[in-house]
Amino acid sequence: MPDDVSTAVRPHLDIASIRRLADLADYIVPFAIRAVCTLGVADHLGDGPLPVADLAQRCGAEPRALLRVLRALAGKGIFTEAEPGVFALTPLAQPLRSDHPVSLREAYPLLPGDLQAWAHFDYTLRTGRSSFEHVLGKGYWEYLAEHPEESKRFDGSQAAGTRMEVRTVISAYDSWSKLKTVVDLGGGNGMFLNGLLSRLRHLHGTLFDQPHVVDSAPAMLREAGLADRCDVVGGSFFDGVPEGADAYLLKRVLWSWQDEHAHRLLCRVREAMRPDSRLLVHEPVSFPGDTDEVGKVYDLILLTMGGGCARTEEELRALFDGAGLRISRVLPTPMFPLVEVFPAD
């Protein structure tokens, strides 16, 4: 075949794929979603459709700007223009309400530090190093400590994810009835354990984290009526953890640490476990292939912000083996896999 342009094989013009790629590459719609969450637009539509002028007044927006944003989002199925200039909720918009059972309103904050880091993601791709630290000149947690408003909004986004994780972990694991005591290691302010104990009333829990982190937990537990079923213990899990529980939880903890620190943590857990105790690990796992998994995207967050990674199942097995532990099973959930682990001997 002659080597000229007229006879060259040209790619098929697949308009649907081009549109799909354009949607995936777009950052305008994600910014618009985050902005309407900040203003609480979905909350004001909870009782039914509203004219955009009334809606703008209630949420503190400029009417014409709000109209343009809502029309763009309605084209994506988020909100609907019930009649000209009048908007209502759709199933996609319902979780953006603050009173939704698994509210995602706080899940999508606009954090200036994060945005600056993502704007330089090519640096991370070229070097394998954190663009957040490159741009901001400090680590993520140090930065949040110096910016309390961003830290508060970050905490809100974590709380939104935790509400989803409680439901998925409870439904995914079929052995809760065999357990009486559970220790949540690195459990923060206790929100996850609170949700777990509220739904599994036969369990007694122990919340374990740094002393300054668990300071607010007792008040939350008292308000939820769980103070008599949950102990709060401050400490470092690198030094030791409460002993003799039926189960230990590590939710989105291991992936934050490089192998050396993760190994040390798992050794402390193994020392605390009885022969029949189990460890439940809920965090992103990196699986090969083309499957669309939440963990693969979350892995990019760690890559960009700095620290840790989502490990493969083989890497996790090696990590557990080194600490005298063995994986029993890996259970899929709509969020991250739940890995059940027992002592190896």
mmCIF file of C-alpha atoms in Angstrom:
data_model
loop_
_atom_site.group_PDB
_atom_site.id
_atom_site.type_symbol
_atom_site.label_atom_id
_atom_site.label_comp_id
_atom_site.label_asym_id
_atom_site.label_seq_id
_atom_site.Cartn_x
_atom_site.Cartn_y
_atom_site.Cartn_z
ATOM 1 C CA MET A 1 0.000 0.000 0.000
ATOM 2 C CA PRO A 2 1.438 3.406 -0.922
ATOM 3 C CA ASP A 3 2.638 5.441 2.027
ATOM 4 C CA ASP A 4 0.666 8.636 1.559
ATOM 5 C CA VAL A 5 -2.007 10.602 3.407
ATOM 6 C CA SER A 6 -4.781 9.611 1.019
ATOM 7 C CA THR A 7 -4.428 5.931 1.833
ATOM 8 C CA ALA A 8 -3.541 6.219 5.529
ATOM 9 C CA VAL A 9 -5.914 4.532 7.956
ATOM 10 C CA ARG A 10 -7.780 7.221 9.866
ATOM 11 C CA PRO A 11 -9.328 6.658 13.294
ATOM 12 C CA HIS A 12 -13.083 6.326 13.452
ATOM 13 C CA LEU A 13 -14.742 9.540 14.626
ATOM 14 C CA ASP A 14 -16.544 8.291 17.747
ATOM 15 C CA ILE A 15 -18.563 11.289 18.952
ATOM 16 C CA ALA A 16 -19.931 9.423 21.987
ATOM 17 C CA SER A 17 -16.400 8.651 23.195
ATOM 18 C CA ILE A 18 -15.346 12.248 22.654
ATOM 19 C CA ARG A 19 -18.294 13.488 24.717
ATOM 20 C CA ARG A 20 -17.507 10.954 27.421
ATOM 21 C CA LEU A 21 -13.869 12.056 27.505
ATOM 22 C CA ALA A 22 -14.927 15.694 27.698
ATOM 23 C CA ASP A 23 -17.142 14.918 30.709
ATOM 24 C CA LEU A 24 -14.351 13.017 32.472
ATOM 25 C CA ALA A 25 -11.806 15.789 31.846
ATOM 26 C CA ASP A 26 -14.128 18.595 32.933
ATOM 27 C CA TYR A 27 -13.503 20.408 36.219
ATOM 28 C CA ILE A 28 -16.215 23.047 35.764
ATOM 29 C CA VAL A 29 -19.113 20.850 36.875
ATOM 30 C CA PRO A 30 -17.266 19.555 39.983
ATOM 31 C CA PHE A 31 -16.552 23.156 40.999
ATOM 32 C CA ALA A 32 -20.196 24.076 40.461
ATOM 33 C CA ILE A 33 -21.361 21.143 42.628
ATOM 34 C CA ARG A 34 -19.004 22.178 45.413
ATOM 35 C CA ALA A 35 -20.172 25.790 45.244
ATOM 36 C CA VAL A 36 -23.879 24.924 45.528
ATOM 37 C CA CYS A 37 -23.026 22.614 48.444
ATOM 38 C CA THR A 38 -21.265 25.505 50.191
ATOM 39 C CA LEU A 39 -24.373 27.668 49.747
ATOM 40 C CA GLY A 40 -26.735 24.891 50.855
ATOM 41 C CA VAL A 41 -28.905 25.134 47.740
ATOM 42 C CA ALA A 42 -30.309 21.595 48.087
ATOM 43 C CA ASP A 43 -31.420 22.298 51.668
ATOM 44 C CA HIS A 44 -33.618 25.169 50.505
ATOM 45 C CA LEU A 45 -35.314 22.948 47.920
ATOM 46 C CA GLY A 46 -36.164 20.234 50.446
ATOM 47 C CA ASP A 47 -39.809 21.320 50.699
ATOM 48 C CA GLY A 48 -40.348 21.595 46.961
ATOM 49 C CA PRO A 49 -39.519 23.667 43.857
ATOM 50 C CA LEU A 50 -38.628 27.357 44.175
ATOM 51 C CA PRO A 51 -38.241 30.240 41.723
ATOM 52 C CA VAL A 52 -34.592 31.094 41.331
ATOM 53 C CA ALA A 53 -35.112 34.603 42.767
ATOM 54 C CA ASP A 54 -36.484 33.157 46.030
ATOM 55 C CA LEU A 55 -33.834 30.474 46.127
ATOM 56 C CA ALA A 56 -31.059 33.009 45.602
ATOM 57 C CA GLN A 57 -32.348 35.168 48.448
ATOM 58 C CA ARG A 58 -32.467 32.202 50.824
ATOM 59 C CA CYS A 59 -28.958 30.928 50.080
ATOM 60 C CA GLY A 60 -27.219 34.262 49.569
ATOM 61 C CA ALA A 61 -26.538 34.055 45.824
ATOM 62 C CA GLU A 62 -26.820 36.468 42.911
ATOM 63 C CA PRO A 63 -29.997 35.357 41.078
ATOM 64 C CA ARG A 64 -28.681 35.430 37.513
ATOM 65 C CA ALA A 65 -25.469 33.621 38.465
ATOM 66 C CA LEU A 66 -27.431 30.976 40.369
ATOM 67 C CA LEU A 67 -29.766 30.506 37.394
ATOM 68 C CA ARG A 68 -26.838 29.864 35.074
ATOM 69 C CA VAL A 69 -25.217 27.396 37.476
ATOM 70 C CA LEU A 70 -28.424 25.447 38.145
ATOM 71 C CA ARG A 71 -29.221 25.192 34.437
ATOM 72 C CA ALA A 72 -25.779 23.712 33.798
ATOM 73 C CA LEU A 73 -26.180 21.224 36.663
ATOM 74 C CA ALA A 74 -29.735 20.357 35.586
ATOM 75 C CA GLY A 75 -28.269 19.323 32.242
ATOM 76 C CA LYS A 76 -26.217 16.756 34.159
ATOM 77 C CA GLY A 77 -29.213 15.474 36.131
ATOM 78 C CA ILE A 78 -28.354 17.396 39.298
ATOM 79 C CA PHE A 79 -31.472 19.532 39.983
ATOM 80 C CA THR A 80 -34.198 20.013 37.396
ATOM 81 C CA GLU A 81 -35.786 23.115 35.907
ATOM 82 C CA ALA A 82 -39.408 22.165 36.589
ATOM 83 C CA GLU A 83 -40.595 25.227 34.679
ATOM 84 C CA PRO A 84 -38.666 28.235 33.370
ATOM 85 C CA GLY A 85 -36.700 29.733 36.250
ATOM 86 C CA VAL A 86 -38.087 27.271 38.837
ATOM 87 C CA PHE A 87 -35.835 24.510 40.184
ATOM 88 C CA ALA A 88 -36.359 21.314 42.144
ATOM 89 C CA LEU A 89 -34.353 18.387 43.480
ATOM 90 C CA THR A 90 -33.616 15.208 41.547
ATOM 91 C CA PRO A 91 -32.432 11.849 42.969
ATOM 92 C CA LEU A 92 -28.847 12.943 42.249
ATOM 93 C CA ALA A 93 -29.370 16.177 44.199
ATOM 94 C CA GLN A 94 -31.067 14.611 47.230
ATOM 95 C CA PRO A 95 -27.806 13.513 48.949
ATOM 96 C CA LEU A 96 -26.631 17.145 48.819
ATOM 97 C CA ARG A 97 -29.186 17.954 51.541
ATOM 98 C CA SER A 98 -27.821 18.279 55.072
ATOM 99 C CA ASP A 99 -30.634 16.096 56.479
ATOM 100 C CA HIS A 100 -30.137 13.195 54.052
ATOM 101 C CA PRO A 101 -29.288 9.905 55.868
ATOM 102 C CA VAL A 102 -25.944 9.770 54.047
ATOM 103 C CA SER A 103 -25.593 13.481 53.376
ATOM 104 C CA LEU A 104 -22.775 14.392 51.000
ATOM 105 C CA ARG A 105 -23.174 18.134 51.337
ATOM 106 C CA GLU A 106 -19.905 18.450 53.252
ATOM 107 C CA ALA A 107 -18.121 15.828 51.164
ATOM 108 C CA TYR A 108 -17.129 18.289 48.461
ATOM 109 C CA PRO A 109 -15.499 21.350 50.027
ATOM 110 C CA LEU A 110 -13.581 23.962 48.083
ATOM 111 C CA LEU A 111 -10.229 23.966 49.892
ATOM 112 C CA PRO A 112 -7.715 26.494 48.532
ATOM 113 C CA GLY A 113 -4.706 24.393 49.528
ATOM 114 C CA ASP A 114 -6.034 21.312 47.750
ATOM 115 C CA LEU A 115 -6.869 23.285 44.622
ATOM 116 C CA GLN A 116 -3.369 24.704 44.416
ATOM 117 C CA ALA A 117 -1.908 21.210 44.729
ATOM 118 C CA TRP A 118 -4.124 19.735 41.998
ATOM 119 C CA ALA A 119 -3.285 22.636 39.693
ATOM 120 C CA HIS A 120 0.289 21.338 39.795
ATOM 121 C CA PHE A 121 -0.478 17.629 39.602
ATOM 122 C CA ASP A 122 1.849 17.360 36.611
ATOM 123 C CA TYR A 123 4.721 17.922 39.074
ATOM 124 C CA THR A 124 3.629 14.816 40.996
ATOM 125 C CA LEU A 125 3.324 12.853 37.771
ATOM 126 C CA ARG A 126 6.827 13.872 36.662
ATOM 127 C CA THR A 127 8.567 13.345 40.010
ATOM 128 C CA GLY A 128 6.410 10.978 42.075
ATOM 129 C CA ARG A 129 6.519 13.532 44.888
ATOM 130 C CA SER A 130 3.713 15.479 46.565
ATOM 131 C CA SER A 131 2.642 18.551 44.621
ATOM 132 C CA PHE A 132 0.963 19.816 47.812
ATOM 133 C CA GLU A 133 4.301 19.962 49.618
ATOM 134 C CA HIS A 134 5.955 21.377 46.493
ATOM 135 C CA VAL A 135 3.463 24.242 46.162
ATOM 136 C CA LEU A 136 2.608 24.962 49.812
ATOM 137 C CA GLY A 137 6.048 24.266 51.267
ATOM 138 C CA LYS A 138 4.785 22.025 54.074
ATOM 139 C CA GLY A 139 3.006 18.761 54.747
ATOM 140 C CA TYR A 140 -0.769 18.400 54.545
ATOM 141 C CA TRP A 141 -1.461 18.023 58.281
ATOM 142 C CA GLU A 142 0.898 20.864 59.166
ATOM 143 C CA TYR A 143 -0.914 23.074 56.680
ATOM 144 C CA LEU A 144 -4.351 22.213 58.079
ATOM 145 C CA ALA A 145 -3.152 22.931 61.605
ATOM 146 C CA GLU A 146 -2.281 26.453 60.449
ATOM 147 C CA HIS A 147 -5.580 26.962 58.588
ATOM 148 C CA PRO A 148 -8.405 26.101 61.022
ATOM 149 C CA GLU A 149 -11.233 26.998 58.634
ATOM 150 C CA GLU A 150 -9.931 24.644 55.961
ATOM 151 C CA SER A 151 -9.291 22.035 58.644
ATOM 152 C CA LYS A 152 -12.912 22.277 59.779
ATOM 153 C CA ARG A 153 -14.180 21.800 56.239
ATOM 154 C CA PHE A 154 -11.786 18.890 55.712
ATOM 155 C CA ASP A 155 -13.191 17.257 58.868
ATOM 156 C CA GLY A 156 -16.682 17.713 57.437
ATOM 157 C CA SER A 157 -15.686 15.914 54.248
ATOM 158 C CA GLN A 158 -14.287 13.012 56.285
ATOM 159 C CA ALA A 159 -17.492 12.810 58.325
ATOM 160 C CA ALA A 160 -19.531 12.538 55.131
ATOM 161 C CA GLY A 161 -17.395 9.606 53.983
ATOM 162 C CA THR A 162 -17.656 7.945 57.378
ATOM 163 C CA ARG A 163 -21.465 7.898 57.220
ATOM 164 C CA MET A 164 -21.198 5.875 54.002
ATOM 165 C CA GLU A 165 -18.514 3.583 55.402
ATOM 166 C CA VAL A 166 -20.551 2.642 58.487
ATOM 167 C CA ARG A 167 -23.403 1.389 56.325
ATOM 168 C CA THR A 168 -21.219 -0.456 53.834
ATOM 169 C CA VAL A 169 -19.039 -2.167 56.448
ATOM 170 C CA ILE A 170 -22.006 -3.371 58.494
ATOM 171 C CA SER A 171 -23.767 -4.843 55.476
ATOM 172 C CA ALA A 172 -20.610 -6.359 53.969
ATOM 173 C CA TYR A 173 -19.458 -8.277 57.049
ATOM 174 C CA ASP A 174 -21.468 -11.328 58.092
ATOM 175 C CA SER A 175 -19.733 -12.067 61.416
ATOM 176 C CA TRP A 176 -20.695 -9.130 63.633
ATOM 177 C CA SER A 177 -22.894 -11.438 65.713
ATOM 178 C CA LYS A 178 -19.785 -13.436 66.714
ATOM 179 C CA LEU A 179 -18.140 -10.378 68.266
ATOM 180 C CA LYS A 180 -18.661 -8.715 71.630
ATOM 181 C CA THR A 181 -15.767 -6.246 71.860
ATOM 182 C CA VAL A 182 -14.180 -4.099 69.162
ATOM 183 C CA VAL A 183 -11.323 -1.574 69.277
ATOM 184 C CA ASP A 184 -11.262 1.207 66.676
ATOM 185 C CA LEU A 185 -7.563 2.048 66.236
ATOM 186 C CA GLY A 186 -6.910 5.561 64.981
ATOM 187 C CA GLY A 187 -10.647 6.151 65.236
ATOM 188 C CA GLY A 188 -10.444 9.953 65.455
ATOM 189 C CA ASN A 189 -13.335 11.602 67.253
ATOM 190 C CA GLY A 190 -15.310 8.332 67.338
ATOM 191 C CA MET A 191 -17.835 9.020 64.600
ATOM 192 C CA PHE A 192 -17.339 5.646 62.883
ATOM 193 C CA LEU A 193 -17.445 3.685 66.133
ATOM 194 C CA ASN A 194 -20.475 5.712 67.199
ATOM 195 C CA GLY A 195 -22.310 4.638 64.038
ATOM 196 C CA LEU A 196 -21.219 1.033 64.480
ATOM 197 C CA LEU A 197 -22.367 0.767 68.099
ATOM 198 C CA SER A 198 -25.648 2.549 67.367
ATOM 199 C CA ARG A 199 -26.578 -0.144 64.853
ATOM 200 C CA LEU A 200 -24.964 -3.180 66.507
ATOM 201 C CA ARG A 201 -26.312 -2.926 70.037
ATOM 202 C CA HIS A 202 -24.634 -6.086 71.320
ATOM 203 C CA LEU A 203 -21.143 -4.628 70.815
ATOM 204 C CA HIS A 204 -18.933 -2.872 73.359
ATOM 205 C CA GLY A 205 -16.338 -0.555 71.813
ATOM 206 C CA THR A 206 -13.035 1.069 72.631
ATOM 207 C CA LEU A 207 -11.945 4.202 70.799
ATOM 208 C CA PHE A 208 -8.158 4.528 70.594
ATOM 209 C CA ASP A 209 -6.251 7.489 69.178
ATOM 210 C CA GLN A 210 -3.896 10.282 70.193
ATOM 211 C CA PRO A 211 -5.083 11.951 73.431
ATOM 212 C CA HIS A 212 -5.753 15.335 71.799
ATOM 213 C CA VAL A 213 -7.708 13.637 68.998
ATOM 214 C CA VAL A 214 -10.145 11.766 71.261
ATOM 215 C CA ASP A 215 -10.807 14.753 73.544
ATOM 216 C CA SER A 216 -14.211 15.461 71.972
ATOM 217 C CA ALA A 217 -15.316 11.810 71.810
ATOM 218 C CA PRO A 218 -16.829 11.406 75.319
ATOM 219 C CA ALA A 219 -19.317 14.222 74.720
ATOM 220 C CA MET A 220 -20.383 12.707 71.389
ATOM 221 C CA LEU A 221 -20.811 9.280 72.961
ATOM 222 C CA ARG A 222 -22.871 10.670 75.841
ATOM 223 C CA GLU A 223 -25.129 12.520 73.423
ATOM 224 C CA ALA A 224 -25.654 9.296 71.459
ATOM 225 C CA GLY A 225 -26.386 7.327 74.657
ATOM 226 C CA LEU A 226 -23.311 5.139 74.144
ATOM 227 C CA ALA A 227 -21.080 6.224 77.027
ATOM 228 C CA ASP A 228 -21.720 2.978 78.940
ATOM 229 C CA ARG A 229 -20.808 0.849 75.900
ATOM 230 C CA CYS A 230 -17.651 2.587 74.773
ATOM 231 C CA ASP A 231 -14.311 3.328 76.449
ATOM 232 C CA VAL A 232 -12.072 6.135 75.221
ATOM 233 C CA VAL A 233 -8.317 5.577 75.466
ATOM 234 C CA GLY A 234 -5.589 7.987 74.405
ATOM 235 C CA GLY A 235 -2.220 6.786 73.170
ATOM 236 C CA SER A 236 0.003 5.957 70.204
ATOM 237 C CA PHE A 237 -0.641 2.706 68.374
ATOM 238 C CA PHE A 238 3.092 2.503 67.634
ATOM 239 C CA ASP A 239 3.712 1.985 71.349
ATOM 240 C CA GLY A 240 0.878 -0.470 72.096
ATOM 241 C CA VAL A 241 -2.879 -0.946 71.843
ATOM 242 C CA PRO A 242 -5.619 -2.214 74.201
ATOM 243 C CA GLU A 243 -5.333 -5.970 74.626
ATOM 244 C CA GLY A 244 -7.685 -8.912 74.325
ATOM 245 C CA ALA A 245 -10.537 -7.592 72.143
ATOM 246 C CA ASP A 246 -12.558 -9.801 69.826
ATOM 247 C CA ALA A 247 -11.860 -7.472 66.905
ATOM 248 C CA TYR A 248 -9.624 -4.565 65.968
ATOM 249 C CA LEU A 249 -10.512 -2.018 63.297
ATOM 250 C CA LEU A 250 -8.160 -0.052 61.061
ATOM 251 C CA LYS A 251 -10.232 2.242 58.848
ATOM 252 C CA ARG A 252 -8.204 4.219 56.327
ATOM 253 C CA VAL A 253 -5.130 4.013 58.578
ATOM 254 C CA LEU A 254 -2.560 1.677 57.003
ATOM 255 C CA TRP A 255 -2.564 3.453 53.655
ATOM 256 C CA SER A 256 -1.324 6.637 55.335
ATOM 257 C CA TRP A 257 1.942 4.991 56.392
ATOM 258 C CA GLN A 258 4.952 3.679 54.543
ATOM 259 C CA ASP A 259 5.783 -0.007 55.042
ATOM 260 C CA GLU A 260 8.186 0.494 57.961
ATOM 261 C CA HIS A 261 5.615 2.289 60.114
ATOM 262 C CA ALA A 262 2.748 0.070 58.936
ATOM 263 C CA HIS A 263 4.754 -3.002 59.950
ATOM 264 C CA ARG A 264 5.406 -1.550 63.387
ATOM 265 C CA LEU A 265 1.721 -0.767 63.856
ATOM 266 C CA LEU A 266 0.627 -4.259 62.806
ATOM 267 C CA CYS A 267 3.151 -5.836 65.191
ATOM 268 C CA ARG A 268 1.609 -3.879 68.084
ATOM 269 C CA VAL A 269 -1.852 -5.074 67.020
ATOM 270 C CA ARG A 270 -0.664 -8.682 66.766
ATOM 271 C CA GLU A 271 0.799 -8.476 70.277
ATOM 272 C CA ALA A 272 -2.566 -7.302 71.637
ATOM 273 C CA MET A 273 -4.667 -9.940 69.877
ATOM 274 C CA ARG A 274 -5.849 -13.210 71.375
ATOM 275 C CA PRO A 275 -5.393 -16.340 69.202
ATOM 276 C CA ASP A 276 -9.058 -16.025 68.144
ATOM 277 C CA SER A 277 -9.104 -12.252 67.691
ATOM 278 C CA ARG A 278 -9.470 -10.724 64.248
ATOM 279 C CA LEU A 279 -8.375 -7.540 62.550
ATOM 280 C CA LEU A 280 -10.709 -5.767 60.112
ATOM 281 C CA VAL A 281 -9.009 -3.399 57.668
ATOM 282 C CA HIS A 282 -11.189 -1.054 55.631
ATOM 283 C CA GLU A 283 -9.208 0.960 53.127
ATOM 284 C CA PRO A 284 -8.501 1.322 49.414
ATOM 285 C CA VAL A 285 -6.840 -1.648 47.743
ATOM 286 C CA SER A 286 -5.259 -1.271 44.322
ATOM 287 C CA PHE A 287 -6.494 -4.029 42.000
ATOM 288 C CA PRO A 288 -5.044 -4.484 38.498
ATOM 289 C CA GLY A 289 -7.188 -4.192 35.407
ATOM 290 C CA ASP A 290 -9.865 -1.816 34.158
ATOM 291 C CA THR A 291 -12.363 -2.043 37.006
ATOM 292 C CA ASP A 292 -13.708 1.319 38.165
ATOM 293 C CA GLU A 293 -12.947 1.358 41.892
ATOM 294 C CA VAL A 294 -13.075 4.198 44.402
ATOM 295 C CA GLY A 295 -9.709 3.165 45.819
ATOM 296 C CA LYS A 296 -7.840 3.860 42.578
ATOM 297 C CA VAL A 297 -8.939 7.487 42.657
ATOM 298 C CA TYR A 298 -8.280 7.838 46.391
ATOM 299 C CA ASP A 299 -4.767 6.568 45.738
ATOM 300 C CA LEU A 300 -4.157 9.681 43.620
ATOM 301 C CA ILE A 301 -5.199 11.850 46.566
ATOM 302 C CA LEU A 302 -2.440 10.328 48.693
ATOM 303 C CA LEU A 303 0.005 10.651 45.812
ATOM 304 C CA THR A 304 -0.782 14.342 45.448
ATOM 305 C CA MET A 305 -1.160 15.358 49.081
ATOM 306 C CA GLY A 306 1.756 13.249 50.286
ATOM 307 C CA GLY A 307 2.193 10.117 52.376
ATOM 308 C CA GLY A 308 1.244 6.489 51.925
ATOM 309 C CA CYS A 309 -0.449 4.672 49.076
ATOM 310 C CA ALA A 310 -3.184 2.180 48.270
ATOM 311 C CA ARG A 311 -1.471 -1.217 48.340
ATOM 312 C CA THR A 312 -2.231 -4.214 46.162
ATOM 313 C CA GLU A 313 -3.639 -7.347 47.767
ATOM 314 C CA GLU A 314 -0.233 -9.002 47.345
ATOM 315 C CA GLU A 315 1.505 -6.085 49.089
ATOM 316 C CA LEU A 316 -0.986 -6.278 51.933
ATOM 317 C CA ARG A 317 -0.430 -10.017 52.301
ATOM 318 C CA ALA A 318 3.321 -9.463 52.532
ATOM 319 C CA LEU A 319 2.811 -6.716 55.107
ATOM 320 C CA PHE A 320 0.540 -8.919 57.233
ATOM 321 C CA ASP A 321 2.808 -11.958 56.883
ATOM 322 C CA GLY A 322 5.703 -9.920 58.220
ATOM 323 C CA ALA A 323 3.703 -9.099 61.348
ATOM 324 C CA GLY A 324 2.525 -12.661 62.037
ATOM 325 C CA LEU A 325 -0.918 -12.171 60.500
ATOM 326 C CA ARG A 326 -2.785 -13.794 57.615
ATOM 327 C CA ILE A 327 -5.578 -12.579 55.363
ATOM 328 C CA SER A 328 -8.699 -14.721 55.688
ATOM 329 C CA ARG A 329 -10.801 -12.998 53.032
ATOM 330 C CA VAL A 330 -11.240 -9.755 51.135
ATOM 331 C CA LEU A 331 -14.863 -8.607 51.033
ATOM 332 C CA PRO A 332 -15.986 -6.074 48.418
ATOM 333 C CA THR A 333 -18.108 -3.093 49.486
ATOM 334 C CA PRO A 334 -19.482 -0.106 47.544
ATOM 335 C CA MET A 335 -16.671 1.930 49.138
ATOM 336 C CA PHE A 336 -13.391 0.121 49.912
ATOM 337 C CA PRO A 337 -12.757 -3.611 50.427
ATOM 338 C CA LEU A 338 -13.013 -5.004 53.956
ATOM 339 C CA VAL A 339 -10.038 -7.247 54.683
ATOM 340 C CA GLU A 340 -10.481 -9.838 57.443
ATOM 341 C CA VAL A 341 -7.190 -10.838 59.116
ATOM 342 C CA PHE A 342 -6.343 -13.435 61.805
ATOM 343 C CA PRO A 343 -3.175 -14.317 63.734
ATOM 344 C CA ALA A 344 -0.993 -16.614 61.630
ATOM 345 C CA ASP A 345 -0.335 -19.067 64.452
#
